[in-house]
mmCIF file of C-alpha atoms in Angstrom:
data_model
loop_
_atom_site.group_PDB
_atom_site.id
_atom_site.type_symbol
_atom_site.label_atom_id
_atom_site.label_comp_id
_atom_site.label_asym_id
_atom_site.label_seq_id
_atom_site.Cartn_x
_atom_site.Cartn_y
_atom_site.Cartn_z
ATOM 1 C CA MET A 810 -7.573 92.313 -23.902
ATOM 2 C CA SER A 811 -6.532 93.471 -20.436
ATOM 3 C CA ILE A 812 -2.936 93.339 -19.349
ATOM 4 C CA ILE A 813 -2.146 91.803 -15.958
ATOM 5 C CA THR A 814 0.745 93.481 -14.218
ATOM 6 C CA VAL A 815 2.855 91.456 -11.781
ATOM 7 C CA PRO A 816 4.302 93.387 -8.834
ATOM 8 C CA THR A 817 8.069 93.288 -8.776
ATOM 9 C CA GLY A 818 8.672 94.676 -5.303
ATOM 10 C CA THR A 819 9.367 92.564 -2.243
ATOM 11 C CA PRO A 820 6.258 92.075 -0.141
ATOM 12 C CA GLU A 821 6.362 93.580 3.280
ATOM 13 C CA THR A 822 6.600 91.216 6.200
ATOM 14 C CA PRO A 823 3.920 91.912 8.743
ATOM 15 C CA GLU A 824 5.179 92.918 12.114
ATOM 16 C CA THR A 825 4.310 90.439 14.801
ATOM 17 C CA GLY A 826 5.440 92.588 17.673
ATOM 18 C CA SER A 827 7.107 89.630 19.380
ATOM 19 C CA SER A 828 10.757 89.699 20.438
ATOM 20 C CA PRO A 829 13.061 86.727 19.674
ATOM 21 C CA ARG A 830 13.101 83.999 22.312
ATOM 22 C CA PRO A 831 16.185 84.005 24.522
ATOM 23 C CA ALA A 832 18.674 81.204 24.083
ATOM 24 C CA TYR A 833 18.261 78.208 26.400
ATOM 25 C CA ARG A 834 20.735 78.424 29.271
ATOM 26 C CA VAL A 835 22.402 75.375 30.754
ATOM 27 C CA THR A 836 22.453 75.660 34.542
ATOM 28 C CA GLY A 837 23.444 73.269 37.276
ATOM 29 C CA VAL A 838 19.875 72.943 38.510
ATOM 30 C CA ARG A 839 18.598 72.083 35.026
ATOM 31 C CA VAL A 840 21.299 69.441 34.548
ATOM 32 C CA VAL A 841 20.405 67.884 37.907
ATOM 33 C CA ARG A 842 16.709 67.854 36.981
ATOM 34 C CA SER A 843 17.553 66.228 33.662
ATOM 35 C CA GLU A 844 19.611 63.496 35.306
ATOM 36 C CA TRP A 845 16.873 62.955 37.890
ATOM 37 C CA ALA A 846 14.305 62.446 35.118
ATOM 38 C CA LYS A 847 16.606 60.088 33.209
ATOM 39 C CA LEU A 848 17.347 58.013 36.303
ATOM 40 C CA TRP A 849 13.689 57.333 37.105
ATOM 41 C CA SER A 850 12.762 56.729 33.469
ATOM 42 C CA LEU A 851 14.851 53.536 33.434
ATOM 43 C CA ARG A 852 13.217 50.261 34.448
ATOM 44 C CA SER A 853 16.560 49.017 35.773
ATOM 45 C CA THR A 854 16.532 51.784 38.387
ATOM 46 C CA TRP A 855 13.329 50.539 39.991
ATOM 47 C CA ILE A 856 14.356 46.882 39.791
ATOM 48 C CA THR A 857 17.889 47.297 41.134
ATOM 49 C CA LEU A 858 16.945 49.681 43.942
ATOM 50 C CA GLY A 859 14.172 47.261 44.885
ATOM 51 C CA LEU A 860 16.709 44.434 45.013
ATOM 52 C CA ALA A 861 19.084 46.532 47.132
ATOM 53 C CA LEU A 862 16.305 47.252 49.621
ATOM 54 C CA LEU A 863 15.231 43.604 49.579
ATOM 55 C CA PHE A 864 18.775 42.403 50.262
ATOM 56 C CA LEU A 865 19.245 44.885 53.097
ATOM 57 C CA VAL A 866 15.964 44.058 54.827
ATOM 58 C CA ALA A 867 15.545 40.350 54.038
ATOM 59 C CA VAL A 868 19.115 39.261 54.795
ATOM 60 C CA GLY A 869 19.112 41.279 58.004
ATOM 61 C CA LEU A 870 15.869 39.676 59.174
ATOM 62 C CA ILE A 871 17.055 36.188 58.187
ATOM 63 C CA ALA A 872 20.240 36.662 60.215
ATOM 64 C CA THR A 873 18.195 37.922 63.170
ATOM 65 C CA THR A 874 15.792 34.975 63.122
ATOM 66 C CA GLN A 875 18.689 32.522 62.851
ATOM 67 C CA TYR A 876 20.336 34.154 65.850
ATOM 68 C CA LYS A 877 17.109 33.887 67.855
ATOM 69 C CA SER A 878 16.589 30.258 66.807
ATOM 70 C CA GLN A 879 20.116 29.290 67.783
ATOM 71 C CA LEU A 880 19.709 31.097 71.086
ATOM 72 C CA ASP A 881 16.394 29.390 71.828
ATOM 73 C CA SER A 882 17.827 25.973 71.033
ATOM 74 C CA GLY A 883 20.300 26.287 73.889
ATOM 75 C CA LYS A 884 23.310 25.713 71.649
ATOM 76 C CA PRO A 885 26.364 27.946 72.123
ATOM 77 C CA LEU A 886 26.528 30.856 69.711
ATOM 78 C CA ASP A 887 29.275 30.578 67.124
ATOM 79 C CA GLY A 888 30.654 32.466 64.137
ATOM 80 C CA ASP A 889 29.139 35.870 63.486
ATOM 81 C CA PHE A 890 26.533 35.311 66.200
ATOM 82 C CA ALA A 891 28.983 35.099 69.100
ATOM 83 C CA ASP A 892 29.123 38.853 69.707
ATOM 84 C CA ALA A 893 26.093 39.831 67.623
ATOM 85 C CA THR A 894 23.955 42.850 68.436
ATOM 86 C CA ALA A 895 20.700 44.062 66.964
ATOM 87 C CA VAL A 896 22.757 46.551 64.933
ATOM 88 C CA SER A 897 25.144 43.999 63.428
ATOM 89 C CA LEU A 898 22.259 41.628 62.686
ATOM 90 C CA ALA A 899 20.190 44.376 61.042
ATOM 91 C CA LEU A 900 23.121 45.462 58.881
ATOM 92 C CA PHE A 901 24.074 41.904 57.904
ATOM 93 C CA GLY A 902 22.705 42.488 54.402
ATOM 94 C CA THR A 903 24.783 45.611 53.727
ATOM 95 C CA GLY A 904 27.366 43.584 51.836
ATOM 96 C CA PHE A 905 24.687 42.305 49.455
ATOM 97 C CA ALA A 906 22.956 45.682 49.076
ATOM 98 C CA GLN A 907 26.243 47.386 48.173
ATOM 99 C CA LEU A 908 26.591 45.200 45.098
ATOM 100 C CA ALA A 909 23.140 46.093 43.774
ATOM 101 C CA ILE A 910 23.681 49.810 44.389
ATOM 102 C CA GLY A 911 27.211 49.778 42.977
ATOM 103 C CA VAL A 912 26.103 47.953 39.828
ATOM 104 C CA LEU A 913 23.298 50.453 39.269
ATOM 105 C CA GLY A 914 25.784 53.290 39.763
ATOM 106 C CA VAL A 915 27.929 51.857 36.969
ATOM 107 C CA LEU A 916 24.857 51.540 34.736
ATOM 108 C CA VAL A 917 23.893 55.171 35.350
ATOM 109 C CA THR A 918 27.022 56.417 33.579
ATOM 110 C CA ALA A 919 28.451 53.540 31.501
ATOM 111 C CA GLY A 920 24.995 52.677 30.196
ATOM 112 C CA GLU A 921 24.875 55.919 28.198
ATOM 113 C CA TYR A 922 28.208 55.088 26.588
ATOM 114 C CA SER A 923 27.034 51.618 25.585
ATOM 115 C CA THR A 924 23.843 52.987 23.970
ATOM 116 C CA GLY A 925 25.465 56.092 22.472
ATOM 117 C CA THR A 926 23.058 58.508 24.182
ATOM 118 C CA ILE A 927 26.026 60.146 25.905
ATOM 119 C CA ARG A 928 26.595 62.112 22.680
ATOM 120 C CA ALA A 929 23.216 63.803 22.998
ATOM 121 C CA THR A 930 23.848 64.455 26.692
ATOM 122 C CA LEU A 931 27.211 66.122 26.105
ATOM 123 C CA ALA A 932 25.842 68.056 23.118
ATOM 124 C CA ALA A 933 23.270 69.573 25.468
ATOM 125 C CA VAL A 934 25.889 70.215 28.177
ATOM 126 C CA PRO A 935 29.111 71.067 26.303
ATOM 127 C CA ARG A 936 31.113 71.766 29.469
ATOM 128 C CA ARG A 937 30.823 68.028 30.294
ATOM 129 C CA LEU A 938 31.810 68.067 33.972
ATOM 130 C CA PRO A 939 28.368 69.185 35.217
ATOM 131 C CA VAL A 940 27.028 65.948 33.725
ATOM 132 C CA LEU A 941 29.361 63.858 35.884
ATOM 133 C CA TRP A 942 28.692 65.894 39.037
ATOM 134 C CA SER A 943 24.928 65.763 38.476
ATOM 135 C CA LYS A 944 24.817 62.020 37.814
ATOM 136 C CA SER A 945 26.939 61.320 40.892
ATOM 137 C CA PHE A 946 24.942 63.689 43.108
ATOM 138 C CA VAL A 947 21.526 62.429 42.020
ATOM 139 C CA PHE A 948 22.315 58.738 42.311
ATOM 140 C CA GLY A 949 24.320 59.170 45.506
ATOM 141 C CA LEU A 950 21.350 60.956 47.086
ATOM 142 C CA VAL A 951 18.938 58.224 45.979
ATOM 143 C CA ALA A 952 21.250 55.472 47.280
ATOM 144 C CA LEU A 953 21.582 57.335 50.587
ATOM 145 C CA ALA A 954 17.804 57.565 50.942
ATOM 146 C CA VAL A 955 17.316 53.856 50.159
ATOM 147 C CA GLY A 956 20.077 52.889 52.588
ATOM 148 C CA THR A 957 18.685 55.072 55.375
ATOM 149 C CA PHE A 958 15.178 53.677 55.035
ATOM 150 C CA GLY A 959 16.386 50.078 54.804
ATOM 151 C CA ALA A 960 18.840 50.311 57.701
ATOM 152 C CA PHE A 961 16.437 51.904 60.171
ATOM 153 C CA ALA A 962 13.464 49.741 59.132
ATOM 154 C CA THR A 963 15.478 46.519 59.472
ATOM 155 C CA PHE A 964 16.850 47.598 62.843
ATOM 156 C CA LEU A 965 13.378 48.262 64.199
ATOM 157 C CA PHE A 966 12.207 44.789 63.132
ATOM 158 C CA ALA A 967 15.406 43.130 64.401
ATOM 159 C CA SER A 968 15.109 44.879 67.762
ATOM 160 C CA GLY A 969 11.665 43.393 68.249
ATOM 161 C CA ILE A 970 12.892 39.887 67.428
ATOM 162 C CA VAL A 971 15.880 39.926 69.814
ATOM 163 C CA ASP A 972 14.149 41.853 72.567
ATOM 164 C CA GLY A 973 15.135 40.476 75.967
ATOM 165 C CA THR A 974 18.399 38.936 74.743
ATOM 166 C CA ASN A 975 21.990 40.131 75.049
ATOM 167 C CA ALA A 976 21.797 41.400 71.470
ATOM 168 C CA ALA A 977 18.955 43.810 72.230
ATOM 169 C CA ARG A 978 19.690 47.449 71.481
ATOM 170 C CA SER A 979 17.600 50.601 71.150
ATOM 171 C CA LEU A 980 18.080 53.795 69.184
ATOM 172 C CA SER A 981 18.987 55.605 72.394
ATOM 173 C CA ASP A 982 21.962 53.320 73.074
ATOM 174 C CA ALA A 983 25.413 54.696 72.373
ATOM 175 C CA GLY A 984 26.590 54.282 68.799
ATOM 176 C CA VAL A 985 23.387 52.794 67.392
ATOM 177 C CA VAL A 986 22.196 55.788 65.366
ATOM 178 C CA ARG A 987 25.778 56.471 64.289
ATOM 179 C CA SER A 988 26.124 52.911 62.960
ATOM 180 C CA LEU A 989 22.827 53.032 61.059
ATOM 181 C CA LEU A 990 23.661 56.406 59.508
ATOM 182 C CA GLY A 991 27.169 55.144 58.741
ATOM 183 C CA ALA A 992 25.721 52.219 56.768
ATOM 184 C CA SER A 993 23.408 54.589 54.899
ATOM 185 C CA LEU A 994 26.266 56.956 54.043
ATOM 186 C CA TYR A 995 28.424 54.025 52.986
ATOM 187 C CA LEU A 996 25.795 52.811 50.509
ATOM 188 C CA GLY A 997 25.419 56.349 49.169
ATOM 189 C CA LEU A 998 29.167 56.612 48.580
ATOM 190 C CA VAL A 999 29.224 53.158 46.948
ATOM 191 C CA GLY A 1000 26.661 54.494 44.485
ATOM 192 C CA VAL A 1001 28.861 57.508 43.739
ATOM 193 C CA MET A 1002 31.910 55.286 43.330
ATOM 194 C CA GLY A 1003 30.010 53.046 40.920
ATOM 195 C CA ALA A 1004 28.948 56.048 38.849
ATOM 196 C CA ALA A 1005 32.540 57.307 38.799
ATOM 197 C CA LEU A 1006 33.917 53.934 37.689
ATOM 198 C CA GLY A 1007 31.317 53.722 34.935
ATOM 199 C CA ALA A 1008 32.330 57.150 33.626
ATOM 200 C CA LEU A 1009 36.031 56.331 33.964
ATOM 201 C CA LEU A 1010 35.985 52.959 32.196
ATOM 202 C CA ARG A 1011 32.969 53.637 29.901
ATOM 203 C CA SER A 1012 32.128 49.956 30.059
ATOM 204 C CA VAL A 1013 29.401 48.299 32.094
ATOM 205 C CA ALA A 1014 31.310 45.030 32.401
ATOM 206 C CA GLY A 1015 34.590 46.778 33.202
ATOM 207 C CA GLY A 1016 33.061 49.079 35.791
ATOM 208 C CA ILE A 1017 31.267 46.254 37.581
ATOM 209 C CA SER A 1018 34.402 44.099 37.550
ATOM 210 C CA VAL A 1019 36.563 46.802 39.125
ATOM 211 C CA LEU A 1020 33.882 47.600 41.700
ATOM 212 C CA VAL A 1021 33.494 43.962 42.773
ATOM 213 C CA ALA A 1022 37.272 43.552 42.887
ATOM 214 C CA ALA A 1023 37.736 46.645 45.058
ATOM 215 C CA LEU A 1024 34.985 45.774 47.528
ATOM 216 C CA LEU A 1025 35.220 41.963 47.686
ATOM 217 C CA LEU A 1026 38.076 40.288 45.819
ATOM 218 C CA ILE A 1027 41.088 42.363 46.873
ATOM 219 C CA PRO A 1028 40.311 42.076 50.628
ATOM 220 C CA GLY A 1029 40.235 38.287 50.188
ATOM 221 C CA LEU A 1030 43.575 38.291 48.380
ATOM 222 C CA VAL A 1031 45.157 40.422 51.109
ATOM 223 C CA GLN A 1032 44.398 37.610 53.556
ATOM 224 C CA LEU A 1033 47.039 35.545 51.727
ATOM 225 C CA LEU A 1034 49.759 38.020 52.698
ATOM 226 C CA PRO A 1035 51.844 37.733 55.883
ATOM 227 C CA LYS A 1036 49.972 38.734 59.039
ATOM 228 C CA SER A 1037 52.034 41.872 59.584
ATOM 229 C CA TRP A 1038 51.248 43.074 56.055
ATOM 230 C CA GLN A 1039 47.557 42.342 56.478
ATOM 231 C CA ASN A 1040 47.309 44.621 59.512
ATOM 232 C CA ASP A 1041 49.012 47.453 57.594
ATOM 233 C CA ILE A 1042 47.051 47.147 54.343
ATOM 234 C CA SER A 1043 43.622 45.676 55.088
ATOM 235 C CA PRO A 1044 42.116 48.572 57.127
ATOM 236 C CA TYR A 1045 42.719 51.006 54.273
ATOM 237 C CA LEU A 1046 41.028 48.990 51.540
ATOM 238 C CA PRO A 1047 37.648 50.364 50.388
ATOM 239 C CA GLY A 1048 35.593 47.472 51.766
ATOM 240 C CA SER A 1049 37.310 47.464 55.166
ATOM 241 C CA ALA A 1050 37.133 51.238 55.506
ATOM 242 C CA GLY A 1051 33.448 51.157 54.604
ATOM 243 C CA GLU A 1052 32.748 48.437 57.169
ATOM 244 C CA ALA A 1053 34.448 50.561 59.837
ATOM 245 C CA MET A 1054 31.925 53.319 59.083
ATOM 246 C CA TYR A 1055 28.998 51.289 60.383
ATOM 247 C CA SER A 1056 30.536 48.817 62.855
ATOM 248 C CA LEU A 1057 29.293 49.276 66.391
ATOM 249 C CA THR A 1058 32.543 48.120 67.992
ATOM 250 C CA HIS A 1059 36.159 48.487 66.901
ATOM 251 C CA ASP A 1060 39.541 47.081 67.873
ATOM 252 C CA SER A 1061 43.192 47.800 67.182
ATOM 253 C CA THR A 1062 43.053 46.162 63.728
ATOM 254 C CA THR A 1063 40.212 48.331 62.396
ATOM 255 C CA LEU A 1064 39.791 52.019 61.718
ATOM 256 C CA SER A 1065 37.558 54.304 63.735
ATOM 257 C CA PRO A 1066 34.260 55.361 62.103
ATOM 258 C CA THR A 1067 35.646 58.806 61.266
ATOM 259 C CA ALA A 1068 38.890 57.412 59.846
ATOM 260 C CA GLY A 1069 36.936 54.831 57.852
ATOM 261 C CA LEU A 1070 34.743 57.569 56.409
ATOM 262 C CA LEU A 1071 37.763 59.666 55.404
ATOM 263 C CA VAL A 1072 39.509 56.694 53.776
ATOM 264 C CA PHE A 1073 36.455 55.576 51.818
ATOM 265 C CA LEU A 1074 35.723 59.169 50.855
ATOM 266 C CA GLY A 1075 39.295 59.399 49.557
ATOM 267 C CA TRP A 1076 38.778 56.326 47.351
ATOM 268 C CA THR A 1077 35.533 57.815 46.038
ATOM 269 C CA VAL A 1078 37.145 61.167 45.268
ATOM 270 C CA LEU A 1079 40.005 59.382 43.504
ATOM 271 C CA ALA A 1080 37.529 57.545 41.253
ATOM 272 C CA LEU A 1081 35.663 60.795 40.541
ATOM 273 C CA ALA A 1082 38.912 62.600 39.731
ATOM 274 C CA GLY A 1083 39.882 59.903 37.238
ATOM 275 C CA ALA A 1084 36.443 60.032 35.625
ATOM 276 C CA ALA A 1085 36.558 63.833 35.400
ATOM 277 C CA TYR A 1086 40.024 63.778 33.822
ATOM 278 C CA ARG A 1087 39.021 61.282 31.136
ATOM 279 C CA LEU A 1088 35.739 63.058 30.450
ATOM 280 C CA VAL A 1089 37.535 66.345 29.789
ATOM 281 C CA ARG A 1090 40.626 65.038 28.021
ATOM 282 C CA SER A 1091 39.231 62.359 25.714
ATOM 283 C CA ASP A 1092 36.556 62.170 23.055
ATOM 284 C CA VAL A 1093 33.253 60.390 23.553
#
């Protein structure tokens, strides 16, 4: 009978000649690319941006055709049409578009808290703040692009409709390009503000409520105050400051375009600062 011997030594591990893979580094560019991919992977992004563009273009064209119809009928112009220009008519839908963009901004950040995916996001980016900056930058840039396309496209159509009337304007006229770019920048900043409010409140309903209150409800409530108080408070509210950014004409009761930009930018930075503080100081 033959005896089978079992080796007791540890078998040698064959050398592969490959060095260990370096650890994955988190960089600002990679975080931005990640947030860009997440933004466009959501169906709500396409739907809401489409609605924002539809509101901006459709409402502007409806206002322009109504102005032309009223003018052709021979009736005196009243209301918003009394001093209307092709710019003001084209940007008539900005107030509707801001709601769609602001709501989507809230969803970009608060939506991850409601689904719990924010835990995976912050596990991948432990420093946290780059997530907020990247989300705000990516969505603000997208909102700016949508606003720019919508504003200029609507103006070109509106200019053709009111050609030959007192409202006619061209891109070469003073203040026209500034107003269209001001509306685009305003919509971009509304998107950033919405993202900041979503990260600050961590609630879709709460973020949307505060956004609507800041842009629409509070200015209406200020109208109930004495006239002297209205003139001191109203120009510095977010909605009024934003409107000053893209208005073609101004008076003593409104801010200049530059002042309006600085005021609205201040409100946006304040919302971002609050979101950054809560993101760093509190748990998910």
